[in-house]
Amino acid sequence: AQSVTQLGSHVSVSEGALVLLRCNYSSSVPPYLFWYVQYPNQGLQLLLKYTSAATLVKGINGFEAEFKKSETSFHLTKPSAHMSDAAEYFCAVSKVPGGSYIPTFGRGTSLIVHP
Amino acid sequence: DAGVTQSPTHLIKTRGQHVTLRCSPISGHKSVSWYQQVLGQGPQFIFQYYEKEERGRGNFPDRFSARQFPNYSSELNVNALLLGDSALYLCASSRDRASGANVLTFGAGSRLTVL
């Protein structure tokens, strides 16, 4: 079965500091991986996705993530945090042998940005 | 273009009641998925519909049901509500279901409170 584990339910950074949100996946086949962001009282919005092309994926709002097969990781980074980045971030995996590609989401990491 | 729209945005029910939640996908999207997001957790998959047929079902009791209409809009029904059904119910649409690289576009959700 496919799954993702997001390490740390909360991450706190200062404005301008590096953002690192961790995600490890479990999949029996090469996965498709996603990061979504959820702002308060809103639905989820796609930040970026990995679909077996380049291992370094660039997304919106300055975020990027690197697929590392040897570490089964897909961590999300941003060089300099902005106050507007404060939100809930979800990692998701989507690929099942012969399956229906229904994404499985992690529990989420709440990013807190201090002025 | 309009995004995924859900109604109602908020509702309060009592235990044992029934609820119907509605979703209109993005124009041209034929697949609709429903997710339950309990506070502090990631979205949990409930149903996927494509071309009016159920294509996937998560680990939810039979009290949960859904359908998709010819115009691709969808309803999620929950019978005999329990306190534990209190959650944000998210609808997501995608163009099709055949690719794991499909990006889900989420609505803002329907916040259900069961008293």
Short mmCIF file of C-alpha atoms in Angstrom, two decimals:
data_model
loop_
_atom_site.label_atom_id
_atom_site.label_comp_id
_atom_site.label_asym_id
_atom_site.label_seq_id
_atom_site.Cartn_x
_atom_site.Cartn_y
_atom_site.Cartn_z
CA ALA A 1 0.00 0.00 0.00
CA GLN A 2 1.12 3.52 -0.66
CA SER A 3 1.54 6.03 2.15
CA VAL A 4 3.33 9.21 3.12
CA THR A 5 4.74 10.31 6.44
CA GLN A 6 5.18 13.98 7.21
CA LEU A 7 7.69 14.53 9.97
CA GLY A 8 6.64 17.29 12.35
CA SER A 9 3.08 18.44 12.73
CA HIS A 10 4.31 22.01 13.20
CA VAL A 11 7.33 23.84 11.81
CA SER A 12 8.16 27.34 13.01
CA VAL A 13 10.52 29.67 11.14
CA SER A 14 11.36 33.35 11.12
CA GLU A 15 10.51 35.48 8.12
CA GLY A 16 13.39 35.25 5.65
CA ALA A 17 14.63 31.91 6.97
CA LEU A 18 14.83 28.62 5.07
CA VAL A 19 11.68 26.52 5.02
CA LEU A 20 12.09 22.72 5.11
CA LEU A 21 9.03 20.47 5.34
CA ARG A 22 9.76 16.75 5.37
CA CYS A 23 7.90 13.98 3.56
CA ASN A 24 8.81 10.33 3.23
CA TYR A 25 6.82 7.97 1.06
CA SER A 26 6.19 4.30 0.85
CA SER A 27 5.27 2.82 -2.50
CA SER A 28 5.87 -0.50 -4.19
CA VAL A 29 6.17 1.18 -7.58
CA PRO A 30 7.75 4.45 -8.70
CA PRO A 31 5.40 7.03 -7.24
CA TYR A 32 3.80 10.21 -8.31
CA LEU A 33 4.26 12.74 -5.51
CA PHE A 34 2.55 16.01 -4.76
CA TRP A 35 2.67 18.89 -2.32
CA TYR A 36 -0.54 20.79 -1.64
CA VAL A 37 -1.08 23.89 0.50
CA GLN A 38 -4.21 24.76 2.45
CA TYR A 39 -4.82 28.28 3.69
CA PRO A 40 -7.36 28.84 6.48
CA ASN A 41 -10.93 28.17 5.43
CA GLN A 42 -9.90 27.16 1.93
CA GLY A 43 -9.47 23.97 -0.06
CA LEU A 44 -6.15 22.47 -1.05
CA GLN A 45 -4.08 24.06 -3.80
CA LEU A 46 -1.33 22.30 -5.73
CA LEU A 47 2.19 23.59 -5.09
CA LEU A 48 4.11 21.12 -7.23
CA LYS A 49 4.18 17.53 -8.48
CA TYR A 50 6.76 14.87 -9.35
CA THR A 51 5.91 12.45 -12.13
CA SER A 52 9.25 10.73 -12.86
CA ALA A 53 10.76 13.51 -14.92
CA ALA A 54 13.34 15.83 -13.31
CA THR A 55 14.06 14.95 -9.69
CA LEU A 56 14.13 18.62 -8.66
CA VAL A 57 10.67 20.05 -9.09
CA LYS A 58 9.90 23.74 -8.96
CA GLY A 59 6.48 24.92 -7.92
CA ILE A 60 4.57 28.06 -7.27
CA ASN A 61 5.44 30.78 -4.76
CA GLY A 62 9.15 29.91 -4.79
CA PHE A 63 8.77 26.38 -3.42
CA GLU A 64 10.66 23.39 -4.74
CA ALA A 65 11.03 19.74 -3.81
CA GLU A 66 13.60 17.07 -4.59
CA PHE A 67 12.74 13.43 -5.20
CA LYS A 68 15.35 11.15 -3.62
CA LYS A 69 14.66 7.52 -4.35
CA SER A 70 17.48 6.24 -2.12
CA GLU A 71 15.95 8.06 0.85
CA THR A 72 12.30 7.62 -0.24
CA SER A 73 11.91 11.32 0.43
CA PHE A 74 10.27 14.30 -1.22
CA HIS A 75 11.04 17.24 1.07
CA LEU A 76 9.64 20.69 0.34
CA THR A 77 11.90 23.73 0.60
CA LYS A 78 11.83 27.48 0.12
CA PRO A 79 14.95 29.61 0.55
CA SER A 80 13.27 32.53 2.28
CA ALA A 81 9.99 32.33 4.20
CA HIS A 82 7.35 35.01 3.85
CA MET A 83 4.54 35.74 6.26
CA SER A 84 2.05 34.74 3.56
CA ASP A 85 3.52 31.19 3.53
CA ALA A 86 1.85 30.44 6.86
CA ALA A 87 -0.52 27.57 6.07
CA GLU A 88 -1.01 23.81 6.27
CA TYR A 89 1.08 21.75 3.85
CA PHE A 90 0.19 18.25 2.70
CA CYS A 91 2.34 15.70 0.94
CA ALA A 92 0.51 13.11 -1.19
CA VAL A 93 1.45 9.98 -3.12
CA SER A 94 -0.49 8.61 -6.04
CA LYS A 95 0.34 5.38 -7.81
CA VAL A 96 -0.87 1.88 -7.24
CA PRO A 97 0.01 -1.05 -9.50
CA GLY A 98 -3.09 -1.54 -11.61
CA GLY A 99 -4.95 0.84 -9.34
CA SER A 100 -6.93 3.99 -9.76
CA TYR A 101 -4.31 6.59 -8.85
CA ILE A 102 -6.26 7.97 -5.91
CA PRO A 103 -3.94 10.21 -3.90
CA THR A 104 -3.13 9.33 -0.32
CA PHE A 105 -2.39 12.36 1.84
CA GLY A 106 -0.14 12.78 4.83
CA ARG A 107 -1.35 14.25 8.11
CA GLY A 108 -0.07 17.68 7.21
CA THR A 109 2.50 20.10 8.58
CA SER A 110 1.49 23.49 9.86
CA LEU A 111 4.02 26.17 8.87
CA ILE A 112 4.25 29.08 11.30
CA VAL A 113 6.17 32.16 10.19
CA HIS A 114 7.33 34.65 12.81
CA PRO A 115 8.07 38.28 11.94
CA ASP B 1 -13.43 30.23 -15.08
CA ALA B 2 -15.28 29.11 -11.99
CA GLY B 3 -13.42 26.71 -9.74
CA VAL B 4 -14.89 23.78 -7.86
CA THR B 5 -17.92 25.00 -5.96
CA GLN B 6 -19.39 23.32 -2.91
CA SER B 7 -22.55 23.91 -0.95
CA PRO B 8 -23.43 24.52 1.75
CA THR B 9 -20.27 26.04 3.19
CA HIS B 10 -21.27 25.40 6.78
CA LEU B 11 -24.01 23.35 8.37
CA ILE B 12 -24.96 22.03 11.77
CA LYS B 13 -26.85 18.77 12.25
CA THR B 14 -27.76 16.59 15.19
CA ARG B 15 -26.94 12.94 15.68
CA GLY B 16 -29.10 10.60 13.63
CA GLN B 17 -29.93 13.17 10.97
CA HIS B 18 -29.12 12.97 7.28
CA VAL B 19 -27.01 15.41 5.27
CA THR B 20 -26.51 16.07 1.55
CA LEU B 21 -23.47 17.94 0.30
CA ARG B 22 -23.17 19.21 -3.25
CA CYS B 23 -20.28 19.81 -5.60
CA SER B 24 -19.93 21.34 -9.06
CA PRO B 25 -16.65 20.51 -10.80
CA ILE B 26 -14.62 22.72 -13.08
CA SER B 27 -16.09 22.88 -16.55
CA GLY B 28 -14.65 20.04 -18.64
CA HIS B 29 -13.69 17.93 -15.63
CA LYS B 30 -15.40 14.54 -15.62
CA SER B 31 -14.03 13.08 -12.40
CA VAL B 32 -15.15 14.07 -8.92
CA SER B 33 -13.64 12.83 -5.68
CA TRP B 34 -14.82 13.32 -2.12
CA TYR B 35 -12.55 13.58 0.89
CA GLN B 36 -13.18 13.91 4.62
CA GLN B 37 -10.77 16.10 6.57
CA VAL B 38 -11.00 15.83 10.32
CA LEU B 39 -9.43 18.69 12.24
CA GLY B 40 -5.68 18.27 12.46
CA GLN B 41 -5.45 15.50 9.88
CA GLY B 42 -4.99 15.10 6.17
CA PRO B 43 -7.86 14.46 3.76
CA GLN B 44 -9.16 10.89 3.77
CA PHE B 45 -10.55 9.49 0.51
CA ILE B 46 -14.26 8.64 0.49
CA PHE B 47 -15.38 8.22 -3.13
CA GLN B 48 -14.31 8.81 -6.71
CA TYR B 49 -16.80 9.13 -9.55
CA TYR B 50 -16.03 9.26 -13.24
CA GLU B 51 -18.59 9.47 -16.01
CA LYS B 52 -21.35 8.94 -13.45
CA GLU B 53 -19.94 5.65 -12.19
CA GLU B 54 -18.25 4.92 -8.89
CA ARG B 55 -14.60 4.20 -9.61
CA GLY B 56 -13.22 4.06 -6.10
CA ARG B 57 -14.37 3.84 -2.52
CA GLY B 58 -12.43 4.47 0.65
CA ASN B 59 -12.79 2.79 4.02
CA PHE B 60 -16.03 4.44 5.09
CA PRO B 61 -19.26 2.81 6.32
CA ASP B 62 -22.32 2.30 4.14
CA ARG B 63 -23.89 5.35 5.75
CA PHE B 64 -21.85 7.28 3.23
CA SER B 65 -23.05 7.30 -0.37
CA ALA B 66 -22.61 9.50 -3.40
CA ARG B 67 -23.66 9.92 -6.96
CA GLN B 68 -22.66 11.89 -10.03
CA PHE B 69 -25.13 13.50 -12.38
CA PRO B 70 -25.06 13.83 -16.20
CA ASN B 71 -23.64 17.35 -15.86
CA TYR B 72 -20.81 15.84 -13.74
CA SER B 73 -21.91 17.55 -10.53
CA SER B 74 -22.02 15.31 -7.50
CA GLU B 75 -23.74 14.77 -4.17
CA LEU B 76 -22.38 13.17 -1.04
CA ASN B 77 -24.98 11.78 1.35
CA VAL B 78 -24.40 10.75 4.92
CA ASN B 79 -27.13 8.98 6.90
CA ALA B 80 -27.52 8.46 10.64
CA LEU B 81 -24.96 11.11 11.50
CA LEU B 82 -22.53 10.48 14.32
CA LEU B 83 -20.49 12.99 16.30
CA GLY B 84 -17.39 11.61 14.57
CA ASP B 85 -18.73 12.69 11.19
CA SER B 86 -17.96 16.29 12.11
CA ALA B 87 -15.36 17.36 9.57
CA LEU B 88 -14.57 19.42 6.52
CA TYR B 89 -15.81 17.59 3.44
CA LEU B 90 -13.79 18.39 0.37
CA CYS B 91 -14.74 17.84 -3.22
CA ALA B 92 -12.05 17.70 -5.89
CA SER B 93 -12.36 17.48 -9.64
CA SER B 94 -9.95 16.38 -12.33
CA ARG B 95 -10.14 16.04 -16.06
CA ASP B 96 -10.03 12.25 -15.99
CA ARG B 97 -9.09 9.36 -13.74
CA ALA B 98 -6.66 7.49 -15.88
CA SER B 99 -3.42 9.13 -14.82
CA GLY B 100 -1.78 9.37 -11.45
CA ALA B 101 -0.30 12.64 -12.57
CA ASN B 102 -3.75 14.16 -12.64
CA VAL B 103 -3.93 17.24 -10.51
CA LEU B 104 -6.90 17.48 -8.22
CA THR B 105 -8.56 20.88 -7.97
CA PHE B 106 -10.27 21.25 -4.63
CA GLY B 107 -13.25 23.24 -3.54
CA ALA B 108 -13.27 25.20 -0.30
CA GLY B 109 -15.24 22.48 1.41
CA SER B 110 -18.40 22.03 3.43
CA ARG B 111 -17.88 22.28 7.19
CA LEU B 112 -20.22 19.83 8.92
CA THR B 113 -20.75 19.99 12.67
CA VAL B 114 -22.74 17.19 14.31
CA LEU B 115 -24.12 17.95 17.76
#
